[in-house]
Structures are given as structure tokens and as C-alpha cells.
Tab-separated table of C-alpha atoms (C1' of nucleotides) in Angstrom:
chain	number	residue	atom	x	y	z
A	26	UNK	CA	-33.311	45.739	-13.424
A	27	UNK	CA	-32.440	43.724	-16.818
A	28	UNK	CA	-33.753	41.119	-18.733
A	29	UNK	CA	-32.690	38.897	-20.528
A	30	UNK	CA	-35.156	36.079	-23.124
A	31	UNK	CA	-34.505	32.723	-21.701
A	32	UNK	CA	-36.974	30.344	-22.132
A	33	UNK	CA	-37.395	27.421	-19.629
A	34	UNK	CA	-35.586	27.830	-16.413
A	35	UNK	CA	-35.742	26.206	-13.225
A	36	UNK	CA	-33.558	28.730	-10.732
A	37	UNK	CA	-34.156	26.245	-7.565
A	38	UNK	CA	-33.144	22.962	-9.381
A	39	UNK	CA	-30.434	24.853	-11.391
A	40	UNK	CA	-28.856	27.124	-8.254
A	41	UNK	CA	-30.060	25.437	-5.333
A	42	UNK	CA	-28.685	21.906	-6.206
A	43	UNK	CA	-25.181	19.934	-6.628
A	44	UNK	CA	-23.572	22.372	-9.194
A	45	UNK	CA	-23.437	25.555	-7.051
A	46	UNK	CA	-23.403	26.390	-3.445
A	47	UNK	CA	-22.729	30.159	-3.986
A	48	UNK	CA	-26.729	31.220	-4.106
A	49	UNK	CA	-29.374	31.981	-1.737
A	50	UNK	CA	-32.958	32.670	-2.125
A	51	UNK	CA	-34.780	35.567	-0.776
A	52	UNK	CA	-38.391	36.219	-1.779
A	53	UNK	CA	-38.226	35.184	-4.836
A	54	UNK	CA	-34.664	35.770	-6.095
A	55	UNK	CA	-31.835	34.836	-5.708
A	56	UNK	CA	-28.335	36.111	-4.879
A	57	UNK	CA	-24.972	34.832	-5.959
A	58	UNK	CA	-21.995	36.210	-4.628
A	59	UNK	CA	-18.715	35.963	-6.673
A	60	UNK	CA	-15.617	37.137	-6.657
A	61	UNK	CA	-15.964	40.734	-7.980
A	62	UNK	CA	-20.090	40.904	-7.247
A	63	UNK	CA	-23.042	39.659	-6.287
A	64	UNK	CA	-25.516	38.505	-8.977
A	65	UNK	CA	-29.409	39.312	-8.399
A	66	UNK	CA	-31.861	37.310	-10.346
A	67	UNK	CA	-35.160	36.213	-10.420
A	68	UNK	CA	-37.439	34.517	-13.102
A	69	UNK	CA	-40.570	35.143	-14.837
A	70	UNK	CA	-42.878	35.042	-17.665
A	71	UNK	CA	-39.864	33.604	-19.407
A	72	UNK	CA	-37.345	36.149	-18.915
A	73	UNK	CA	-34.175	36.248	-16.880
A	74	UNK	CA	-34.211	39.705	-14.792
A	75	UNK	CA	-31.361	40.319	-13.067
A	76	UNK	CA	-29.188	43.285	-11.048
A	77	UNK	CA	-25.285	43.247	-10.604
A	78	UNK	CA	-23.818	45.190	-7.641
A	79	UNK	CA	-21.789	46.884	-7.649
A	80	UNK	CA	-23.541	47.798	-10.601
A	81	UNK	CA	-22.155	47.752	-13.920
A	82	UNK	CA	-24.967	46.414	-16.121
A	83	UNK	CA	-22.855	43.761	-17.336
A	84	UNK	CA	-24.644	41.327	-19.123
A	85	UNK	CA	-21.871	39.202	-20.754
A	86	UNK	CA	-21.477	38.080	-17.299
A	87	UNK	CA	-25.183	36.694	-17.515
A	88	UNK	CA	-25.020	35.313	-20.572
A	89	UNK	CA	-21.873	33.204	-20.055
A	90	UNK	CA	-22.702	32.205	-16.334
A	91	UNK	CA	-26.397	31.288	-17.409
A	92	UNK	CA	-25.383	29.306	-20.319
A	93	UNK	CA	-28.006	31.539	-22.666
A	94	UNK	CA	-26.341	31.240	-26.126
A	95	UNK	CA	-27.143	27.487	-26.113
A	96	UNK	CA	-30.303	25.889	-27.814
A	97	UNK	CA	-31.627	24.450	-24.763
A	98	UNK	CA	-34.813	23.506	-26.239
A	99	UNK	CA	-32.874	21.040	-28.759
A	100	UNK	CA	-30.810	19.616	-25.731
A	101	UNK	CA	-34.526	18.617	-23.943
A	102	UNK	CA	-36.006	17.319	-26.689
A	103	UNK	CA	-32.827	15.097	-27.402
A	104	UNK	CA	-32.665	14.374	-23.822
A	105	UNK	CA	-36.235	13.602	-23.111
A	106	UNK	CA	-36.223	11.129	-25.905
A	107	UNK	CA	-33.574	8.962	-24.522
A	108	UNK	CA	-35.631	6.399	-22.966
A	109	UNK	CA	-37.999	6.257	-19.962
A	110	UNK	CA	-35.741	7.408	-17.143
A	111	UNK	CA	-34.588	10.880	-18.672
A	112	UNK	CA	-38.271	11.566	-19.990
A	113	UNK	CA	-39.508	11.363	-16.384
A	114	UNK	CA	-36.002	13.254	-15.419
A	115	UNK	CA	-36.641	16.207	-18.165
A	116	UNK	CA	-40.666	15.993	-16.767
A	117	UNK	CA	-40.166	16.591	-12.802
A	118	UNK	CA	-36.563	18.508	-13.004
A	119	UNK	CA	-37.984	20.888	-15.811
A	120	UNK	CA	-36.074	24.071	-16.511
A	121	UNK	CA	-32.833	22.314	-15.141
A	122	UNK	CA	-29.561	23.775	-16.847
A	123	UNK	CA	-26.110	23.699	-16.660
A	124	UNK	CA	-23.887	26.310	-15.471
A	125	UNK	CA	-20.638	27.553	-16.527
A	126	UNK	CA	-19.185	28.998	-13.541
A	127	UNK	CA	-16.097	30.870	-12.892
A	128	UNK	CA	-13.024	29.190	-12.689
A	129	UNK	CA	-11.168	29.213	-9.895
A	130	UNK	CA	-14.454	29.919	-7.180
A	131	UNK	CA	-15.180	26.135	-8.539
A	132	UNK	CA	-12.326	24.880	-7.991
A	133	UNK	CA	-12.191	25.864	-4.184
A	134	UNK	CA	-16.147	25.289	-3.909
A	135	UNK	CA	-15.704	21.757	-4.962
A	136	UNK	CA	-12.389	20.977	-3.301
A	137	UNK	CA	-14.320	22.322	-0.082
A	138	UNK	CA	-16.926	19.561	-1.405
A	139	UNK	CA	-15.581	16.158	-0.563
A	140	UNK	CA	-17.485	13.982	1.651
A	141	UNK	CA	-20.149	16.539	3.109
A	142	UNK	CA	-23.456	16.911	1.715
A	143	UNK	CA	-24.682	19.955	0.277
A	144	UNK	CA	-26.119	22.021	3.048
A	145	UNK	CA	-23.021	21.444	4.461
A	146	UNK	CA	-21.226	22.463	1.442
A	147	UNK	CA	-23.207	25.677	1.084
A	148	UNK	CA	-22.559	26.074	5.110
A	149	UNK	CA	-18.630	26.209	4.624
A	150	UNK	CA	-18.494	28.204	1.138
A	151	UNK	CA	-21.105	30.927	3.016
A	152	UNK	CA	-18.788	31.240	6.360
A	153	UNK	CA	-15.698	31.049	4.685
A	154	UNK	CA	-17.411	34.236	2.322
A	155	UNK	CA	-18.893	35.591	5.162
A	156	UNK	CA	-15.383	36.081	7.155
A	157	UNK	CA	-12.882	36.630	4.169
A	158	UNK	CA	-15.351	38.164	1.144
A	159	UNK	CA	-15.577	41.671	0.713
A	160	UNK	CA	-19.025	43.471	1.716
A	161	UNK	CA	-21.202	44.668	-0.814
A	162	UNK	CA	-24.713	47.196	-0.498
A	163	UNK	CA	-27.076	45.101	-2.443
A	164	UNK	CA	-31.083	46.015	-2.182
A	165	UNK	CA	-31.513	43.908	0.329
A	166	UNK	CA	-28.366	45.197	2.752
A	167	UNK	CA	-24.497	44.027	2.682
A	168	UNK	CA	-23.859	40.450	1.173
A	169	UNK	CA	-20.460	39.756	1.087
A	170	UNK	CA	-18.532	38.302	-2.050
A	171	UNK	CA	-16.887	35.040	-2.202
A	172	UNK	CA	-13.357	35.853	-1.518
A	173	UNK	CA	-10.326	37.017	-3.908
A	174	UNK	CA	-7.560	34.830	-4.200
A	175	UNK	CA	-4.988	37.928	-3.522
A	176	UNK	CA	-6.951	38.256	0.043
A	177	UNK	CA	-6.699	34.652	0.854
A	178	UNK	CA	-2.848	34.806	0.079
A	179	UNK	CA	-3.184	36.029	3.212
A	180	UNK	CA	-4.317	33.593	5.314
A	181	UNK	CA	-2.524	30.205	7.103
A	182	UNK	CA	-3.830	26.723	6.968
A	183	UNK	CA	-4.917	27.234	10.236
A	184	UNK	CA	-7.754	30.567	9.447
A	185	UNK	CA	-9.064	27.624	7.266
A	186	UNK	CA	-9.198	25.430	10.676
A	187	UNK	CA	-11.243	27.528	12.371
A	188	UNK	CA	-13.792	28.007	9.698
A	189	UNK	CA	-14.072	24.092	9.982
A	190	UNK	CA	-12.783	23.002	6.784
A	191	UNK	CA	-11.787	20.202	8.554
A	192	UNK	CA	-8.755	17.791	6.744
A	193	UNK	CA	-9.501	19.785	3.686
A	194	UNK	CA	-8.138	23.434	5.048
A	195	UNK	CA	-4.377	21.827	3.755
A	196	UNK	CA	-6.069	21.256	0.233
A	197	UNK	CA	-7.387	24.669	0.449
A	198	UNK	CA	-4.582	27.202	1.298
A	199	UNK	CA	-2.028	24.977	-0.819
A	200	UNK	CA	-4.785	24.941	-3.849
A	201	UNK	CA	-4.769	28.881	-3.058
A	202	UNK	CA	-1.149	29.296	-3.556
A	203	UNK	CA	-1.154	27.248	-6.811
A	204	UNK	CA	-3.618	29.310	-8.261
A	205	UNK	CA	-1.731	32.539	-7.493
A	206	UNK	CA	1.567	30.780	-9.176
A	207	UNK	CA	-0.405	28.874	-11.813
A	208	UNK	CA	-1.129	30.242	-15.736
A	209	UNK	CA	-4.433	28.908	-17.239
A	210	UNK	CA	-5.247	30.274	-20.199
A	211	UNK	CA	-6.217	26.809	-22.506
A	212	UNK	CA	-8.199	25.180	-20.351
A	213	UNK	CA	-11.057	24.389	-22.136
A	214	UNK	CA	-9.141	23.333	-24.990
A	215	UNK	CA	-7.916	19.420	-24.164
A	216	UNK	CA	-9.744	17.403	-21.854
A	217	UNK	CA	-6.670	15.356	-21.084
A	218	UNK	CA	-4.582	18.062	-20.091
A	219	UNK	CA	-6.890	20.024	-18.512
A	220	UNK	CA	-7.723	16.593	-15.838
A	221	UNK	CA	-4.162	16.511	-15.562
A	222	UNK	CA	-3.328	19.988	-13.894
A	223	UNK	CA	-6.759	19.783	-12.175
A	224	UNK	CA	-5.395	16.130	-10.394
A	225	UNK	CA	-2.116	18.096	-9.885
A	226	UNK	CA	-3.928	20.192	-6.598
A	227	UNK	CA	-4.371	18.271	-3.731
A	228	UNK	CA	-7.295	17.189	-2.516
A	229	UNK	CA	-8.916	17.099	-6.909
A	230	UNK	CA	-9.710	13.729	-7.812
A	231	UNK	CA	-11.280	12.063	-10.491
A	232	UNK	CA	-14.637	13.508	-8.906
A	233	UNK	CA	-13.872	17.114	-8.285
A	234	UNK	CA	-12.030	17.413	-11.807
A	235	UNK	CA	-14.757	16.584	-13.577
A	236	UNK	CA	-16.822	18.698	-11.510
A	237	UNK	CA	-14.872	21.465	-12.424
A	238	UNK	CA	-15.182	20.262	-15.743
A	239	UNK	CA	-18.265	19.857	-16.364
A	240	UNK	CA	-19.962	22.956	-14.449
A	241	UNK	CA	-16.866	25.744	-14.990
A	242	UNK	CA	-15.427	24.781	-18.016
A	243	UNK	CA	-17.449	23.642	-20.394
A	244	UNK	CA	-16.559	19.519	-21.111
A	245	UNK	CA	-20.161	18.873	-22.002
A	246	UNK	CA	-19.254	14.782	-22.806
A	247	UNK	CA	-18.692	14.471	-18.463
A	248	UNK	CA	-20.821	13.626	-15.794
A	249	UNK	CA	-19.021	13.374	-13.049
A	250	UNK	CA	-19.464	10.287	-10.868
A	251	UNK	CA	-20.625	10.310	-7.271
A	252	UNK	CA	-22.387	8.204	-4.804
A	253	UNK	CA	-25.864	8.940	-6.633
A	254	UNK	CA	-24.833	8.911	-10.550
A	255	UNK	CA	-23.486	5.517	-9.380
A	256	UNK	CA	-26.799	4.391	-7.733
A	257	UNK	CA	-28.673	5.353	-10.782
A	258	UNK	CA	-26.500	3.353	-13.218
A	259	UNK	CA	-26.246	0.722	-11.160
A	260	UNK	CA	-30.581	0.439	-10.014
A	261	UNK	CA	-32.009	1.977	-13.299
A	262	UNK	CA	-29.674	0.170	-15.863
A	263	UNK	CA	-29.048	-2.712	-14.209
A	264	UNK	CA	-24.843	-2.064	-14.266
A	265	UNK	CA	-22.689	-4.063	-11.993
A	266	UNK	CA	-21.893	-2.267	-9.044
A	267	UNK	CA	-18.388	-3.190	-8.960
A	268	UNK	CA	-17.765	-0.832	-12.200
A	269	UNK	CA	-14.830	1.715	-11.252
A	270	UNK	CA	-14.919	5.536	-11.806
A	271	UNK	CA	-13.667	5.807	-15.379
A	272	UNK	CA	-15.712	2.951	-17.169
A	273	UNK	CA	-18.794	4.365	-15.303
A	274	UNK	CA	-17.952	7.808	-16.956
A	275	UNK	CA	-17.562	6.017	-20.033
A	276	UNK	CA	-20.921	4.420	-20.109
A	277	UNK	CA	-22.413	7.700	-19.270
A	278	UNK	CA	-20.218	9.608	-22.600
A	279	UNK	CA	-21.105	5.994	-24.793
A	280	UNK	CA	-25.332	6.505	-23.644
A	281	UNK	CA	-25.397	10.412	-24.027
A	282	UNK	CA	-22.211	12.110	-25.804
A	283	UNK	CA	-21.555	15.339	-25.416
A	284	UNK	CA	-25.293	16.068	-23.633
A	285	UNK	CA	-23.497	13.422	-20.592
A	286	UNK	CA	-23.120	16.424	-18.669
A	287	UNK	CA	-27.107	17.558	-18.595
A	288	UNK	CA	-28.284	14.305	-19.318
A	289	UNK	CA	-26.199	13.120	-15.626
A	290	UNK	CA	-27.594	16.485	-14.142
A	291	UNK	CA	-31.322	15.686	-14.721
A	292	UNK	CA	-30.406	12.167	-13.737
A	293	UNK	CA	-28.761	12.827	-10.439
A	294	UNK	CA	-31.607	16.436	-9.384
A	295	UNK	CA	-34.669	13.593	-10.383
A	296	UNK	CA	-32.944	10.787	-8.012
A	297	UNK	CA	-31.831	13.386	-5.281
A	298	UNK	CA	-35.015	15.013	-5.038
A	299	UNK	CA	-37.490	11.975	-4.514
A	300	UNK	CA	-35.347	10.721	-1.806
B	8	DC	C1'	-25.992	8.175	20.217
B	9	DT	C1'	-24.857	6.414	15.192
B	10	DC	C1'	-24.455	6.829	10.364
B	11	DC	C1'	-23.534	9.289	6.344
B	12	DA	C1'	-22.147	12.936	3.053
B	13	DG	C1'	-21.788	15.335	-5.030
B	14	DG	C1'	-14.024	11.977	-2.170
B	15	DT	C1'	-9.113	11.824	-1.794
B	16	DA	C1'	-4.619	10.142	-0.398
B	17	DC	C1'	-2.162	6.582	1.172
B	18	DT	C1'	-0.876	1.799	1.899
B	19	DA	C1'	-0.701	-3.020	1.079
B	20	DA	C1'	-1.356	-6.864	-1.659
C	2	DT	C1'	-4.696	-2.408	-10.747
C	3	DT	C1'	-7.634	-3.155	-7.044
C	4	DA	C1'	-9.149	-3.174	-2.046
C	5	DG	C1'	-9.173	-1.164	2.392
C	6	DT	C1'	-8.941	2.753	5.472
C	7	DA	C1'	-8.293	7.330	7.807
C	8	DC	C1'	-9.854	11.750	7.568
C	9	DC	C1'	-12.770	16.795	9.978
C	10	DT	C1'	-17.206	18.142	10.604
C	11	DG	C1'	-22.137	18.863	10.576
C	12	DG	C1'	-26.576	17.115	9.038
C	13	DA	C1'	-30.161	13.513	9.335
DNA sequence: CTCCAGGTACTAA
DNA sequence: TTAGTACCTGGA
């Protein structure tokens, strides 16, 4: 096993919540299953230890994924002092961070997303790894990956049917198909044309691009806007609840700048977890 | 059984 | 630009 310094964490807010649906607990760690692994970790005494099969001791992986090159302590404490809401946010969801997650397992993940909640979400992304990832010996016995977009260039619309993806197994194989044909190099270089070729895949709205966004690529100004950011705006601040998607976002980037993105994530974990 | 879910696309005004 | 609605399915 590694290690890796990390300060406050929080894996079950941080893994277990809205941003990823790729993790599941056993004992006390966790596994993640990607593309090209599965990710052991578990937290302690401050540290990060964590395992890669297959193994290749890559901790670059860790260190992007987990976020650790960021002063997360200066974040809080910025956070925290934002008024009464975030302070009791920062208190009950402590150790809550943002993820940057790989690209295109995001993408699907949230475009598998729309209107279910998130067992449901993590249901869909586990059988859909389950029947089309590739098996891997872990310590605790085969967990397979979440699947390769060269393997699902195999599949029909209809494989996606079965696993119950429901209206969104169209969205799926054509997002699959783009992503095979598509180049994405710049992504996390302009916000506006980034949201554009996001919106271009069926089935990505306003929602799931700034999903992707904020928990793949990096946009640290978004929070994206869902049923429960919208509840808290509209309950806590007292904002009309007639606002539309964009000037909610807007309010959100005006109140927090570029911490929007954790500030929304403590915001929406605190509301989501007392209900 | 009903209602709802980390929404989106489509249509009509 | 805005309002209304269908959509698959499983969880609560």
C-alpha cells in the first residue's frame, strides 16, 4: 500500500455522494473502478493510502483524481467564512472535496444521470460495468472496470436497452460514437467552448455540462444547478423561484467565484443529507 | 398503488 | 424567450 499526506478528507461525503457513482465501500475502503483500473483507498490518521490494480504504483493518478496539489485548507477557511449557511455546510460535510475525474467516464456517468436519483445512478453505471468492464483480481476478488470506449463500439442501442438505460440508451451509444470520432485536447482551456461541444451530445444539457465541468474538468467558478442547488437558493436566500438555469448559476459565480464549485458542493451534501 | 429522481428534447405560443 | 410535456426505470 501507498500513502499519500492529505489532510482533511471525508471519503463517504466526497465518493459516496452526487459527484461520483463509480465507488463502493467495503470495510473501510473503498474501490473505484475506471477505465484502465480499479482504485483502492482508504483514510486515516490524515493520510491517503491507496492500491492500484493492476498494479503500477501510479500515484499521479492519485494526485490528479484526489485533487491533492490544491490548498484545501485556504478553500475552507474562505468558504466557512461566507456567512451562516456554508459555516454550518463546511461544519457537518467536513472533509468534503472536489474531484477531478476522468473525462469521458463523466461524461457517460452523468449522461446516464438524468432524472434518476443516485442509487439509481450508481445501480446503472455498476450493471452497465458489471456486463461490459473488463475483470480485474483486486484483494478482495474480481471487480470489473468501467468499460473502454473501443469495447462499447461494439455494442447497439439496444445492449443499452436491456441494461435499462431506459430513453437515455440513444444518448448513450450515439455519445459513444462521438467520443471515438471526437478530438479533445483544450478542454479545460475556454469555458464557452468547452459548454458548447459538451451541449453538442445528445442527451448534455445545461445540467450535465456543467457537471462535467465542474467535477472532470476543472471550471472551479460552476455549480451546476439541479433540483436541490435550486431549493437552497431559493429557501436559504430568499431568491425567486422563477429564476432560470443560467442567472441561478450566475448568482452562485457572483456569491462565491471561482470556489462556486465547492462552495455549491458543501451546499447541496449539507441539504441532501438532513433530508 | 403513486410520486419522484443531481434533466433533456421538443413543441407551441 | 418562456412554458408545458413526454420520456424509461427503479427507489421511496
Amino acid at each position: 500500500m501507498n500513502f499519500l499526506e492529505i489532510g482533511e478528507y471525508n471519503p463517504d461525503i466526497t465518493l459516496l455522494g452526487g459527484q461520483a457513482f463509480n465507488w463502493y465501500k467495503i470495510g473501510n475502503s473503498f474501490y473505484g473502478f475506471f477505465q484502465d483500473r480499479i482504485l483502492k483507498i482508504k483514510f486515516k490518521d490524515n493520510k491517503l493510502i491507496w492500491k492500484d490494480f493492476p498494479e503500477r504504483d501510479d500515484e499521479k493518478f492519485v494526485i490528479q483524481y484526489f485533487n491533492l496539489n490544491e490548498d484545501y485548507e485556504s478553500k475552507i477557511n474562505t468558504i466557512k467564512s461566507k456567512d451562516k449557511f456554508l459555516l454550518e455546510s463546511v461544519v457537518e460535510q467536513k472533509g468534503l472535496r472536489l474531484l477531478k475525474q476522468p473525462f469521458e467516464q463523466t461524461l457517460l456517468s452523468f449522461i446516464l444521470s438524468s432524472n434518476k436519483n443516485i442509487k439509481a445512478i450508481r445501480k446503472t453505471i455498476y450493471d452497465l460495468s458489471n456486463v461490459y468492464g473488463e475483470p480485474v483480481l483486486t484483494d478482495v476478488g474480481i471487480l470489473n472496470t468501467f468499460p473502454k470506449i473501443e469495447n462499447l463500439l461494439r455494442l447497439e442501442e439496444n445492449n443499452y436497452r436491456e441494461l435499462s438505460f431506459g430513453y437515455r440508451s440513444k444518448y448513450f451509444f450515439n455519445a459513444v460514437q462521438k467520443l471515438n470520432n471526437s478530438k479533445f485536447d483544450n478542454l479545460q482551456v475556454n469555458d464557452e467552448k468547452t459548454r458548447e461541444f459538451l451541449k453538442s451530445f445528445n442527451g448534455v444539457g445545461d445540467k450535465i455540462s456543467d457537471c462535467v465541468m465542474a467535477f472532470s474538468l476543472s471550471f472551479n467558478n460552476i455549480t451546476p444547478i439541479d433540483l436541490w442547488t435550486r431549493k437552497i437558493l431559493c429557501k436559504l436566500y430568499n431568491i425567486n423561484d422563477k429564476i432560470n438555469y443560467n442567472d441561478l448559476k450566475n448568482w452562485y459565480q457572483d456569491y462565491f467565484g471561482d470556489l462556486s464549485s465547492l462552495s455549491g458542493q458543501f451546499l447541496f451534501e449539507n441539504y441532501r443529507n438532513k433530508i
